[in-house]
PDB file of C-alpha atoms and ligand atoms in Angstrom:
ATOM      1  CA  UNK A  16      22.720 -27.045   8.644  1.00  0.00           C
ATOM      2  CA  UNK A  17      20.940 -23.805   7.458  1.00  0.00           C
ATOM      3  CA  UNK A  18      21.781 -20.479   8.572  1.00  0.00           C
ATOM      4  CA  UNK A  19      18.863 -19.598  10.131  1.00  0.00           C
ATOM      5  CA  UNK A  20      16.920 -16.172  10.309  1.00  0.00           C
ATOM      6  CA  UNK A  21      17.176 -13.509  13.158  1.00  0.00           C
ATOM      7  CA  UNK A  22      13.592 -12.227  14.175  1.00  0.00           C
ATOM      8  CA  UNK A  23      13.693  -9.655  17.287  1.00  0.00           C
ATOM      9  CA  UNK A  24      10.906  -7.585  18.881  1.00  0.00           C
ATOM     10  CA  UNK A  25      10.915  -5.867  22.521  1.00  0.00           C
ATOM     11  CA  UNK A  26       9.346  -9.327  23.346  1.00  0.00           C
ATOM     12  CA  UNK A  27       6.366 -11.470  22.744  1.00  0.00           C
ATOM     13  CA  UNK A  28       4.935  -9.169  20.219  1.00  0.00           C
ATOM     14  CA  UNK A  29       6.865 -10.282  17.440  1.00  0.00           C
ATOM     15  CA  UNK A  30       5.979 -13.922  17.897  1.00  0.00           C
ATOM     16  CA  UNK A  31       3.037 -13.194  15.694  1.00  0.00           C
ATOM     17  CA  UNK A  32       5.143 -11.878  12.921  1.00  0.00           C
ATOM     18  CA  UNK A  33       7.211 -15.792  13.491  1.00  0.00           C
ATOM     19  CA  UNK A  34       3.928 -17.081  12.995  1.00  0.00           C
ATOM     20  CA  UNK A  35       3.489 -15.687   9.215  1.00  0.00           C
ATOM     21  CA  UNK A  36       7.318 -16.154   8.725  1.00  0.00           C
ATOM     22  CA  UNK A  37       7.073 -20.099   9.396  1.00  0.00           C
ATOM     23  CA  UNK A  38       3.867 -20.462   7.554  1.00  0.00           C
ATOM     24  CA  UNK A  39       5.593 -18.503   4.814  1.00  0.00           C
ATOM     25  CA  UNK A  40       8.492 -20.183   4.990  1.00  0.00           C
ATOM     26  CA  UNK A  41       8.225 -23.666   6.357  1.00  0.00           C
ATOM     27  CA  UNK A  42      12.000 -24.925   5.595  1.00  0.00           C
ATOM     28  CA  UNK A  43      13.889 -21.944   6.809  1.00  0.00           C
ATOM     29  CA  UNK A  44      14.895 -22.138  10.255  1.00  0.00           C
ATOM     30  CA  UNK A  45      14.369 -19.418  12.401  1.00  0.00           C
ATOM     31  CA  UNK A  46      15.795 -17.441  16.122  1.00  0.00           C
ATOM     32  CA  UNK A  47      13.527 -15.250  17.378  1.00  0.00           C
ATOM     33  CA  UNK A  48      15.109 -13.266  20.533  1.00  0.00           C
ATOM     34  CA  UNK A  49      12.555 -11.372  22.558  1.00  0.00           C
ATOM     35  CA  UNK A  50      14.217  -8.229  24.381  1.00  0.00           C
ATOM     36  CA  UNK A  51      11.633  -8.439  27.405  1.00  0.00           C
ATOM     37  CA  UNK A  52      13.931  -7.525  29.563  1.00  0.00           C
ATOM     38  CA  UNK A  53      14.148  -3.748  28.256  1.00  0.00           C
ATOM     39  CA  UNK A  54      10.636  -3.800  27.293  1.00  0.00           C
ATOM     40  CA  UNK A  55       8.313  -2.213  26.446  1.00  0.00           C
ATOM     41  CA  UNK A  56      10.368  -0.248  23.496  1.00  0.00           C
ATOM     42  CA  UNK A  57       7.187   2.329  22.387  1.00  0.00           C
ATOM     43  CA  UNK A  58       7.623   4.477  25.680  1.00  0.00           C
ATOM     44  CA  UNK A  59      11.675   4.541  26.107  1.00  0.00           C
ATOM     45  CA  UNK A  60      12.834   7.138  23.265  1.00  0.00           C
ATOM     46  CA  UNK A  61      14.968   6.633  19.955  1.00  0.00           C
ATOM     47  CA  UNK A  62      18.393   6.205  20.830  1.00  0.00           C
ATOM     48  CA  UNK A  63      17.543   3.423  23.578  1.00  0.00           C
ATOM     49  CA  UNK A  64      15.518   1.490  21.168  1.00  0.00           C
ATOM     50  CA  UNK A  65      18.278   2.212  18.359  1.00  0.00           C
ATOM     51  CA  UNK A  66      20.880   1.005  20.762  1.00  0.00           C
ATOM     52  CA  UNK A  67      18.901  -2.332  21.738  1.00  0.00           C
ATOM     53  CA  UNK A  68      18.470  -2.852  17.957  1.00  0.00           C
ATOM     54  CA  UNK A  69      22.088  -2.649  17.462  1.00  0.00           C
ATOM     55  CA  UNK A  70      23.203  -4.660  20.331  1.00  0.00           C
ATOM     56  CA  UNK A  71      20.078  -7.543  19.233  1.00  0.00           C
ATOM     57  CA  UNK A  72      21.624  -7.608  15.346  1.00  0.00           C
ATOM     58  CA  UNK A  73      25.433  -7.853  16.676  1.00  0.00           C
ATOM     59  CA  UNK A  74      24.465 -10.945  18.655  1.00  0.00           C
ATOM     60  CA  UNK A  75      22.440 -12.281  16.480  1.00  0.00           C
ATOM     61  CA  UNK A  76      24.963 -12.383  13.575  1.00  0.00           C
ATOM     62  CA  UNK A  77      27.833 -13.032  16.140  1.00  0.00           C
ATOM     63  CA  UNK A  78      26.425 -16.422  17.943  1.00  0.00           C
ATOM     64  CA  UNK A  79      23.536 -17.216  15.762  1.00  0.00           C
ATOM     65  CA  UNK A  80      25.054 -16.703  12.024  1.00  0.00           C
ATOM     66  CA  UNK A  81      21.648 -15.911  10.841  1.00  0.00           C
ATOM     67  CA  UNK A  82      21.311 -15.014   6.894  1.00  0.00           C
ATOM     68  CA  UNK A  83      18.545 -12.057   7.223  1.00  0.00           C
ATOM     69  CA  UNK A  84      17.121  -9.932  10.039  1.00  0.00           C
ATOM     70  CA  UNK A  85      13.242  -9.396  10.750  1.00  0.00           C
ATOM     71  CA  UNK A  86      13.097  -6.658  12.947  1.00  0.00           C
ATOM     72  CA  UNK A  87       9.334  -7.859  13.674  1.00  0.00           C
ATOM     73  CA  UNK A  88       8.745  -4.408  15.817  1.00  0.00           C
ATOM     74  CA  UNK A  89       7.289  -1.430  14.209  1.00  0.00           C
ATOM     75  CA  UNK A  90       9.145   1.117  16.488  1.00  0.00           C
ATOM     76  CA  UNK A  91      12.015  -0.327  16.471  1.00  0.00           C
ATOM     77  CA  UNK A  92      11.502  -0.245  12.435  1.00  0.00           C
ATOM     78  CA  UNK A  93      10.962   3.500  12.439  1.00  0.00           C
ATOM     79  CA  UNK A  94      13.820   4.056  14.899  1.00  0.00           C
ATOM     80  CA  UNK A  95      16.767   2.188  13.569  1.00  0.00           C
ATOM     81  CA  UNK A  96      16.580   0.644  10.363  1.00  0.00           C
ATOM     82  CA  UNK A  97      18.301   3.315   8.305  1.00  0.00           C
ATOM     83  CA  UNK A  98      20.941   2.784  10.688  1.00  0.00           C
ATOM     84  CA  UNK A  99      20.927  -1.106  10.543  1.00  0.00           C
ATOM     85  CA  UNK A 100      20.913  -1.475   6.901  1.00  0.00           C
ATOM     86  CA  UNK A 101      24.269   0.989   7.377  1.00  0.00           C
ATOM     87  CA  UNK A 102      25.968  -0.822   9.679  1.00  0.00           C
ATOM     88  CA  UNK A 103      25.279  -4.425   8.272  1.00  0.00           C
ATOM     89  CA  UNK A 104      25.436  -3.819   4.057  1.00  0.00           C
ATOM     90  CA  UNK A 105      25.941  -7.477   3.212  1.00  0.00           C
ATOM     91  CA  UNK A 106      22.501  -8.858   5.299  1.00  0.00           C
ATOM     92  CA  UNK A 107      19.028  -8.802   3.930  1.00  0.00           C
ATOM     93  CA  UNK A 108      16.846  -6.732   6.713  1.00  0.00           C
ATOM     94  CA  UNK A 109      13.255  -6.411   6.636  1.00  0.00           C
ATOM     95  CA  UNK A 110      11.383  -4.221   9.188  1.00  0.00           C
ATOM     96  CA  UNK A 111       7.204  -3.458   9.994  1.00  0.00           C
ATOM     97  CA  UNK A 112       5.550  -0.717   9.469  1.00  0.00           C
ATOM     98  CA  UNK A 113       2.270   0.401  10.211  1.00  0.00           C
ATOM     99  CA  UNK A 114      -0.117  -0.968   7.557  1.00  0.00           C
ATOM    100  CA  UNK A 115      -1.103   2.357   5.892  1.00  0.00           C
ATOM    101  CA  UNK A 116      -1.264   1.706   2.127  1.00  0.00           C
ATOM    102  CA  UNK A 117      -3.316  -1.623   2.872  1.00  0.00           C
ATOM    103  CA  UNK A 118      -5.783   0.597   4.828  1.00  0.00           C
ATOM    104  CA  UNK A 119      -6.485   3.003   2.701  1.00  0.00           C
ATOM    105  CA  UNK A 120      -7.194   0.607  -0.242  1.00  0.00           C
ATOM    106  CA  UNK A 121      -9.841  -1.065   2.071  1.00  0.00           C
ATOM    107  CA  UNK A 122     -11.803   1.654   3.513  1.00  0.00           C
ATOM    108  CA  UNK A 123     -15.351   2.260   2.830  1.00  0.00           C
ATOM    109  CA  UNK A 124     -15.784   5.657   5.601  1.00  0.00           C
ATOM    110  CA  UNK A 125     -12.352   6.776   4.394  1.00  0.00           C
ATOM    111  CA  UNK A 126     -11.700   7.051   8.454  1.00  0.00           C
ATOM    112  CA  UNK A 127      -9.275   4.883   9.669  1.00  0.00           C
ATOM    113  CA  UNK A 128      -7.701   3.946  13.025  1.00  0.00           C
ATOM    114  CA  UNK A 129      -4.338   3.237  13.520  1.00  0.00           C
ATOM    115  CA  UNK A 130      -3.520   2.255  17.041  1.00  0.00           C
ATOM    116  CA  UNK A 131       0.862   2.369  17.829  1.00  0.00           C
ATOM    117  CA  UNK A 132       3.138   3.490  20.492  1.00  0.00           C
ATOM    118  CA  UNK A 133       3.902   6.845  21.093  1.00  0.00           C
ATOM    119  CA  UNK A 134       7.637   6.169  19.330  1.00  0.00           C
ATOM    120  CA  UNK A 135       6.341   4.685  15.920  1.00  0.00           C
ATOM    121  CA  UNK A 136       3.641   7.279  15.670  1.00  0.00           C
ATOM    122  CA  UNK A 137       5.993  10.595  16.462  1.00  0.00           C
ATOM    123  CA  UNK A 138       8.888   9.287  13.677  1.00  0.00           C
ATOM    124  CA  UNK A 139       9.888  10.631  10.649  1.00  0.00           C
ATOM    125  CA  UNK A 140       9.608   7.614   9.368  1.00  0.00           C
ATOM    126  CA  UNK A 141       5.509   7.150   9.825  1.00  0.00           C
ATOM    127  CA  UNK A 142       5.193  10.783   8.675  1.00  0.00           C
ATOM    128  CA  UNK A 143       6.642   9.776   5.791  1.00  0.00           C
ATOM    129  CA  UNK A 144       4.374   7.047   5.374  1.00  0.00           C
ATOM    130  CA  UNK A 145       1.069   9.006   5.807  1.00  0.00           C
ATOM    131  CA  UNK A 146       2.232  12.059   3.659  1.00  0.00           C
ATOM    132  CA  UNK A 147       2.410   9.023   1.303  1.00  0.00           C
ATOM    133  CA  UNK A 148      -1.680   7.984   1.428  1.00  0.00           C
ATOM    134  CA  UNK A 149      -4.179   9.245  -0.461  1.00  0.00           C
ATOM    135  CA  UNK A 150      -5.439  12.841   0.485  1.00  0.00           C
ATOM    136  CA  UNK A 151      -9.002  12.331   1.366  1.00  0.00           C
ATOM    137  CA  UNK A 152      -8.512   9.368   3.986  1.00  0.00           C
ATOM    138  CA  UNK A 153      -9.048  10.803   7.899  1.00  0.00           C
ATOM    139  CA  UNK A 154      -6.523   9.068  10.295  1.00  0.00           C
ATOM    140  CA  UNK A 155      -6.927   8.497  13.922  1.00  0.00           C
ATOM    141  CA  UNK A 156      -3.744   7.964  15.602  1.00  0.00           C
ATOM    142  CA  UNK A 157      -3.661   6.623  18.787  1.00  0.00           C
ATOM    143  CA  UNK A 158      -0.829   6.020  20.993  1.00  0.00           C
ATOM    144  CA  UNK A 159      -1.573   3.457  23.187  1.00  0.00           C
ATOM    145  CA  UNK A 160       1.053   3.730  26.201  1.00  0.00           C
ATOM    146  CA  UNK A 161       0.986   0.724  28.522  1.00  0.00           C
ATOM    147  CA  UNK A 162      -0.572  -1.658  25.929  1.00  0.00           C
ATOM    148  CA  UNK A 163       2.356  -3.676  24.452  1.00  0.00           C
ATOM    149  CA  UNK A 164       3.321  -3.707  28.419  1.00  0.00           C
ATOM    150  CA  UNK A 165       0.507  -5.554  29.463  1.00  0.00           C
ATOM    151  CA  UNK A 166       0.451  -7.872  26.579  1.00  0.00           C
ATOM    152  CA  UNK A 167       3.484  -8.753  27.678  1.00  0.00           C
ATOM    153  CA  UNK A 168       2.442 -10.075  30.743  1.00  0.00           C
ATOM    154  CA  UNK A 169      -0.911 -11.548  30.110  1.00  0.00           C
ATOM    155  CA  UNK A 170       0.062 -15.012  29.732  1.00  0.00           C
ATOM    156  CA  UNK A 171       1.235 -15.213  33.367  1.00  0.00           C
ATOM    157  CA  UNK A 172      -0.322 -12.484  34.640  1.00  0.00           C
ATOM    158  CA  UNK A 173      -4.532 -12.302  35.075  1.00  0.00           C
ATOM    159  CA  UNK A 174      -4.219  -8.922  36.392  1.00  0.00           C
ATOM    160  CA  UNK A 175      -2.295  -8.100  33.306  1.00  0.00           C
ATOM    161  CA  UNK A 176      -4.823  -9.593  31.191  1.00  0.00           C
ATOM    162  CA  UNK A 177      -7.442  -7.262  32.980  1.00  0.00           C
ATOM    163  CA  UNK A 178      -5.294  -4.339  32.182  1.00  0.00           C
ATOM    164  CA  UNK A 179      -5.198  -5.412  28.265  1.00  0.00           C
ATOM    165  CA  UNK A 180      -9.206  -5.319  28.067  1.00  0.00           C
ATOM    166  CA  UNK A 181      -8.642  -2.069  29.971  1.00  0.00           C
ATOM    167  CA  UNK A 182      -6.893  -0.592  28.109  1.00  0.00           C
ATOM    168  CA  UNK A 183      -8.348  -1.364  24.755  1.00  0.00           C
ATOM    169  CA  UNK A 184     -11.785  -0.210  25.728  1.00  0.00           C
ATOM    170  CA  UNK A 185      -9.871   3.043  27.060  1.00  0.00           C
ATOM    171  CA  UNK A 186      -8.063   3.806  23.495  1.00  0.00           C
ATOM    172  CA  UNK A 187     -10.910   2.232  21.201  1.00  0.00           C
ATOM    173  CA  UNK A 188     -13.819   4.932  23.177  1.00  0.00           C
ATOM    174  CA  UNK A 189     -11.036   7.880  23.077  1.00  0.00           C
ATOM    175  CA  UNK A 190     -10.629   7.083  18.922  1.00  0.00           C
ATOM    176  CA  UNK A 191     -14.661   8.117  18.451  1.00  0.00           C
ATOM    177  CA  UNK A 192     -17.063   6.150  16.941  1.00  0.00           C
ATOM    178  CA  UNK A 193     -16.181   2.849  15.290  1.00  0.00           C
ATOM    179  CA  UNK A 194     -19.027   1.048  12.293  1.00  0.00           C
ATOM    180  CA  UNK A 195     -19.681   0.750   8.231  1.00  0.00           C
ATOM    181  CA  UNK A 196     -21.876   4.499   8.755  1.00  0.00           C
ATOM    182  CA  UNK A 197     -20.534   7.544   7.402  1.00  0.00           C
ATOM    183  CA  UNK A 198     -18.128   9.575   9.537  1.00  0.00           C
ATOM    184  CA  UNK A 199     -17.162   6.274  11.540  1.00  0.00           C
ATOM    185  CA  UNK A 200     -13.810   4.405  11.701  1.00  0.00           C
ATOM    186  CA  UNK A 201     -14.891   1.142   9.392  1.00  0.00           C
ATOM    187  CA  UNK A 202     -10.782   0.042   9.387  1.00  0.00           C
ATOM    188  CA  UNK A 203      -7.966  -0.140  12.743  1.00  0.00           C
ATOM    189  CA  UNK A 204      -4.631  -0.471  11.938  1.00  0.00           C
ATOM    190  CA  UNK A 205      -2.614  -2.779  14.485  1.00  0.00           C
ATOM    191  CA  UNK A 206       0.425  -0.506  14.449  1.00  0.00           C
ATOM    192  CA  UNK A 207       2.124  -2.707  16.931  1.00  0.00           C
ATOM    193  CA  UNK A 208       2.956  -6.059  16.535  1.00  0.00           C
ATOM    194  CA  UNK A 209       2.213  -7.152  20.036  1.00  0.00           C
ATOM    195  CA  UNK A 210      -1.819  -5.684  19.328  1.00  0.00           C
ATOM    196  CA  UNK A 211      -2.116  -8.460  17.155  1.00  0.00           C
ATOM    197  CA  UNK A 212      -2.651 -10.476  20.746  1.00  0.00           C
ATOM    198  CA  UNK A 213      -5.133  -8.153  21.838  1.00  0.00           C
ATOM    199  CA  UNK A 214      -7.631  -9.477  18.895  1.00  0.00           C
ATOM    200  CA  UNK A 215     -10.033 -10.964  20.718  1.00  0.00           C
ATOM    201  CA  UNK A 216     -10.357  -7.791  23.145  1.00  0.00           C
ATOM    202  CA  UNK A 217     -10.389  -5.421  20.176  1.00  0.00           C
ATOM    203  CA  UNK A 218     -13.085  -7.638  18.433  1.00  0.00           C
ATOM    204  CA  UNK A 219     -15.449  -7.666  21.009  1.00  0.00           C
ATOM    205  CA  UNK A 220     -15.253  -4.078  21.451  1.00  0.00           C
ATOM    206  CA  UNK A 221     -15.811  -3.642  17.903  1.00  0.00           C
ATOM    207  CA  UNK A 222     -18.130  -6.115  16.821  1.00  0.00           C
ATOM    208  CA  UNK A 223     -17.802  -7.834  13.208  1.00  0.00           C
ATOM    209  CA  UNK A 224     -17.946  -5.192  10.919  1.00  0.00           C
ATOM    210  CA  UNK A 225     -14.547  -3.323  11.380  1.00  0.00           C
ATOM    211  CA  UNK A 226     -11.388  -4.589   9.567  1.00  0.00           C
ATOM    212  CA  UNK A 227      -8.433  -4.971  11.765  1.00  0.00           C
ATOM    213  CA  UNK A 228      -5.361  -5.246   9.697  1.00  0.00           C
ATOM    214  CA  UNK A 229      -1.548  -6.506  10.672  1.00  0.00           C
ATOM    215  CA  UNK A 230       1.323  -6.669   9.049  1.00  0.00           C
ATOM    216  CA  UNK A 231       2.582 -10.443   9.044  1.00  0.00           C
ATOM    217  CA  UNK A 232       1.869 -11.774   6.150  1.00  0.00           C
ATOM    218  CA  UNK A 233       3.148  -9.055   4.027  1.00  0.00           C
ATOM    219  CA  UNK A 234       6.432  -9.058   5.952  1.00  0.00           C
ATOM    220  CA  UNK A 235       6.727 -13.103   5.556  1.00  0.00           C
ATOM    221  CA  UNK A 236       6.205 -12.463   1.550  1.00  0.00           C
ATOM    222  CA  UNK A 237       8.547  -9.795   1.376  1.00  0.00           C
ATOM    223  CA  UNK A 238      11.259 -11.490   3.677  1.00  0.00           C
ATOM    224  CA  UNK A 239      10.715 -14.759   0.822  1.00  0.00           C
ATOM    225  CA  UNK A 240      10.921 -12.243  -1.929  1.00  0.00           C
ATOM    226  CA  UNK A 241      14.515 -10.570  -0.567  1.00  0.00           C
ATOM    227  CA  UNK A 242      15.821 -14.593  -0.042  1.00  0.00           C
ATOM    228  CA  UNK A 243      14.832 -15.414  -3.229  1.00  0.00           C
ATOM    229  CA  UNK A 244      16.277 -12.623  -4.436  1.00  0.00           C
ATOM    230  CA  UNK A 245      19.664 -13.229  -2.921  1.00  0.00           C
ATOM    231  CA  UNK A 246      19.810 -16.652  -3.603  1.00  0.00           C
ATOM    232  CA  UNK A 247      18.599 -17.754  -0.339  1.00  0.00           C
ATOM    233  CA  UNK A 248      15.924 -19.255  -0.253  1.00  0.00           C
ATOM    234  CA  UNK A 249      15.946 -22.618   0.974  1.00  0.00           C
ATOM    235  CA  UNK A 250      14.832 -25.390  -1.384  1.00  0.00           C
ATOM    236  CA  UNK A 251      12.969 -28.561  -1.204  1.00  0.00           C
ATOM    237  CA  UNK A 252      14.968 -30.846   1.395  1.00  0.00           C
ATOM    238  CA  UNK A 253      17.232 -28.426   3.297  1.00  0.00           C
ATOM    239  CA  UNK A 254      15.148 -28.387   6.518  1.00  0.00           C
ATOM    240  CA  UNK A 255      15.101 -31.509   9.013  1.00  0.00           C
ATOM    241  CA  UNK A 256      11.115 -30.610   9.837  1.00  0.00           C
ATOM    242  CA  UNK A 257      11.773 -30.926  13.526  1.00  0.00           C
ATOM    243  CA  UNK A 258      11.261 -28.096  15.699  1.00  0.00           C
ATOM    244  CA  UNK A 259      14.021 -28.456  17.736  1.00  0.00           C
ATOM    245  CA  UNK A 260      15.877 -27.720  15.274  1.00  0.00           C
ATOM    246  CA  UNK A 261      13.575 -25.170  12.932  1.00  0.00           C
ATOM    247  CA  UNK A 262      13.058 -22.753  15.741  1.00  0.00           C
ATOM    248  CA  UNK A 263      14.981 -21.008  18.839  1.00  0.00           C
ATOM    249  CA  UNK A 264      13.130 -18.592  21.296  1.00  0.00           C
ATOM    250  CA  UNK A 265      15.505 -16.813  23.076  1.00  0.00           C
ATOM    251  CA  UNK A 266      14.638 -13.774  25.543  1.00  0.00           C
ATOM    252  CA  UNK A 267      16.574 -11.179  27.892  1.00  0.00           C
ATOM    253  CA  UNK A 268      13.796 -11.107  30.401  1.00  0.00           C
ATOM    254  CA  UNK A 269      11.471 -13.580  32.226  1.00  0.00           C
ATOM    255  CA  UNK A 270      11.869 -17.173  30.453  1.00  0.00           C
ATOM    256  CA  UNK A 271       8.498 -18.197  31.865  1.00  0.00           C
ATOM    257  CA  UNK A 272       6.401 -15.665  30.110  1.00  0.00           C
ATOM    258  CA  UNK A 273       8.670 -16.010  27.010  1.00  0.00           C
ATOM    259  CA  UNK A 274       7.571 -20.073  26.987  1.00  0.00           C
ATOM    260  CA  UNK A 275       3.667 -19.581  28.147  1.00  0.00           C
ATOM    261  CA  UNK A 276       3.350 -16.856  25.166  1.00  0.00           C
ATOM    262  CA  UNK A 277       5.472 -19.982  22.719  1.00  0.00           C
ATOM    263  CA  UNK A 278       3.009 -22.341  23.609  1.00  0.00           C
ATOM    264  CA  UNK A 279      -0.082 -20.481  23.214  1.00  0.00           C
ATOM    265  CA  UNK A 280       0.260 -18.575  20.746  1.00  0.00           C
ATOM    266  CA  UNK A 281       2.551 -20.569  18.336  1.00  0.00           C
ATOM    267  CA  UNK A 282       2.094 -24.048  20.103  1.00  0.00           C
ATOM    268  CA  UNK A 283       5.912 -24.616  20.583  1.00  0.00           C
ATOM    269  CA  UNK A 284       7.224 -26.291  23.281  1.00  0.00           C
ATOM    270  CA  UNK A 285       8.771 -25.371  26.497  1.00  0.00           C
ATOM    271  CA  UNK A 286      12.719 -26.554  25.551  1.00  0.00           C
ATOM    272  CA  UNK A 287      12.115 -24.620  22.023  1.00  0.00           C
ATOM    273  CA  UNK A 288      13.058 -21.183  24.497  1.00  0.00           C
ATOM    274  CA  UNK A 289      15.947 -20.350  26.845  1.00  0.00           C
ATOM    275  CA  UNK A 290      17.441 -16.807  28.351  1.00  0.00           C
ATOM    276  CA  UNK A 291      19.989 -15.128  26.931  1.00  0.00           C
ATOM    277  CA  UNK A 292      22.202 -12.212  28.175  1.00  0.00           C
ATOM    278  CA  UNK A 293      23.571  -9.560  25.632  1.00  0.00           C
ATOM    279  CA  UNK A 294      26.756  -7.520  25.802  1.00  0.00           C
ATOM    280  CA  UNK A 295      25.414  -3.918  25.051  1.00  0.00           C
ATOM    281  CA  UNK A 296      26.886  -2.711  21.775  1.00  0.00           C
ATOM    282  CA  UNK A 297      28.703  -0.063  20.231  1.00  0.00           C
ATOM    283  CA  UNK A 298      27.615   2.023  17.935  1.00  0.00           C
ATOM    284  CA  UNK A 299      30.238   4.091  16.416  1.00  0.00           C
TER     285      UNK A 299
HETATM  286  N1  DGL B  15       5.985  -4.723  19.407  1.00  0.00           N
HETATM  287  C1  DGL B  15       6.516  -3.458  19.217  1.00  0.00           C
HETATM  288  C2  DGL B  15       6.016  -2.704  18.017  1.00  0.00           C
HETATM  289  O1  DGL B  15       5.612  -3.316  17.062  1.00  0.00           O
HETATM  290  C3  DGL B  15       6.905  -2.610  20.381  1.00  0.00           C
HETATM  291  C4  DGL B  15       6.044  -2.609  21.578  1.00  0.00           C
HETATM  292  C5  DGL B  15       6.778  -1.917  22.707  1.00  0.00           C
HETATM  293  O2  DGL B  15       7.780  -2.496  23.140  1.00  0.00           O
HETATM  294  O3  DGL B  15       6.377  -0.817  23.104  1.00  0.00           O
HETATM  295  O4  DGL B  15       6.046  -1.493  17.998  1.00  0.00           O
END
């Protein structure tokens, strides 16, 4: 059977990530391990979520074989990949990153949202990336602490899924004025991979005119390009087309969230999931 792919986010988040992945890349088989038990990773500072990543990639390569890593988590990205790609030379890693570049090529007002947690926004790493963006574009950042939290929840939660609507009238008002009319935010970055569930919220807050833009189909083409690339890439006949055996959802917190977010969301079913417990790693 084929090796199959890691994909990892501080939990239910990065299912929509899996989502472009397996439409991307319907004969690869995939694990997806959702870290809920140390969520939510935006909040919790870089050497916890660097630590986490580490102790994810060991056991994912130690029980699970995989072939590549998706770290589908955009602060996880900005805290630990240098170090990943480091410790782990030989396996193909792609991370997310805040949608910048895509942004700015879209924009109209030249004012753009871009709503992340408090660790993806303060790296280096998403410096970096806006230093990179064409001068004239106005960016609103907006860490949004507690969202990725409640997202979490929602799916077994209603007061959680209160909290989400909350919350994303709280951070959309505090942002200014969102439209198509000059001086107004015309395109919101999802900086997060979990915000991609709070669509619906967002939208309705928004109304139809303002782009929202993600990074999962991007990621799901470059993660093909980087298999192809290494001779990976699984051809016509390798996978067996049955779930069971395309897809694993593992997670380190509550199971029942884990399998209520599977079948919503990705419409998988309740055996597709089970808990898992990590050893933490070592980093030397
Ligand atoms: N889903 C993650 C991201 O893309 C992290 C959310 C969190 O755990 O704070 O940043």
């Amino acid at each position: 059977m084929r090796s199959p792919i890691g994909v990892f986010d501080s939990g239910v988040g990065g299912l929509s990530v899996l989502q472009a992945l397996r439409a991307e890349l319907p004969l690869e088989r995939f694990v997806y391990l959702a870290d809920s038990g140390h969520a939510p990773y935006g909040e919790r500072g870089d050497a916890f979520v660097a630590a986490r990543t580490h102790a994810i990639t060991q056991h994912l390569c130690a029980a699970h074989g995989i072939q590549a890593l998706v770290v589908a988590c955009n602060t996880a990205t900005a805290a630990a990949i240098d170090a990943l790609r480091q410790h782990h030379p030989d396996l193909p890693i792609v991370g997310v990153e805040p949608a910048l570049k895509p942004a700015a090529g879209l924009t109209h007002t030249g004012r753009i949202g871009v709503m992340a947690t408090r660790g993806t926004l303060g790296s280096g790493r998403f410096a970096q990336l806006q230093a990179a963006q064409p001068a004239h574009i106005e960016w609103v950042l907006q860490p949004c602490d507690g969202l990725a939290r409640a997202i979490e929840h929602r799916t077994t939660d209603p007061a959680a899924r209160l909290e989400v609507q909350a919350l994303c009238a709280r951070y959309t008002q505090a942002m200014g004025r969102f439209g198509t009319g000059a001086g107004e935010i015309d395109t919101l970055v999802l900086g997060c991979t979990h915000y991609v569930f709070a669509r619906d919220e967002l939208r309705a807050l928004l109304g139809p005119d303002v782009r929202m833009i993600d990074t999962g189909e991007p990621v799901a083409r470059q993660t093909r390009r980087l298999l192809d690339s290494s001779g990976r890439l699984a051809t016509t006949g390798d996978a067996s087309g049955d779930t069971a055996d395309s897809v694993r959802l593992l997670t380190t917190g509550d199971l029942a969230a884990l399998q209520a977010a599977a079948a919503q969301w990705l419409g998988l079913p309740p055996t597709a999931c089970a808990r898992v417990a990590l050893p933490t790693a070592s980093i030397d």
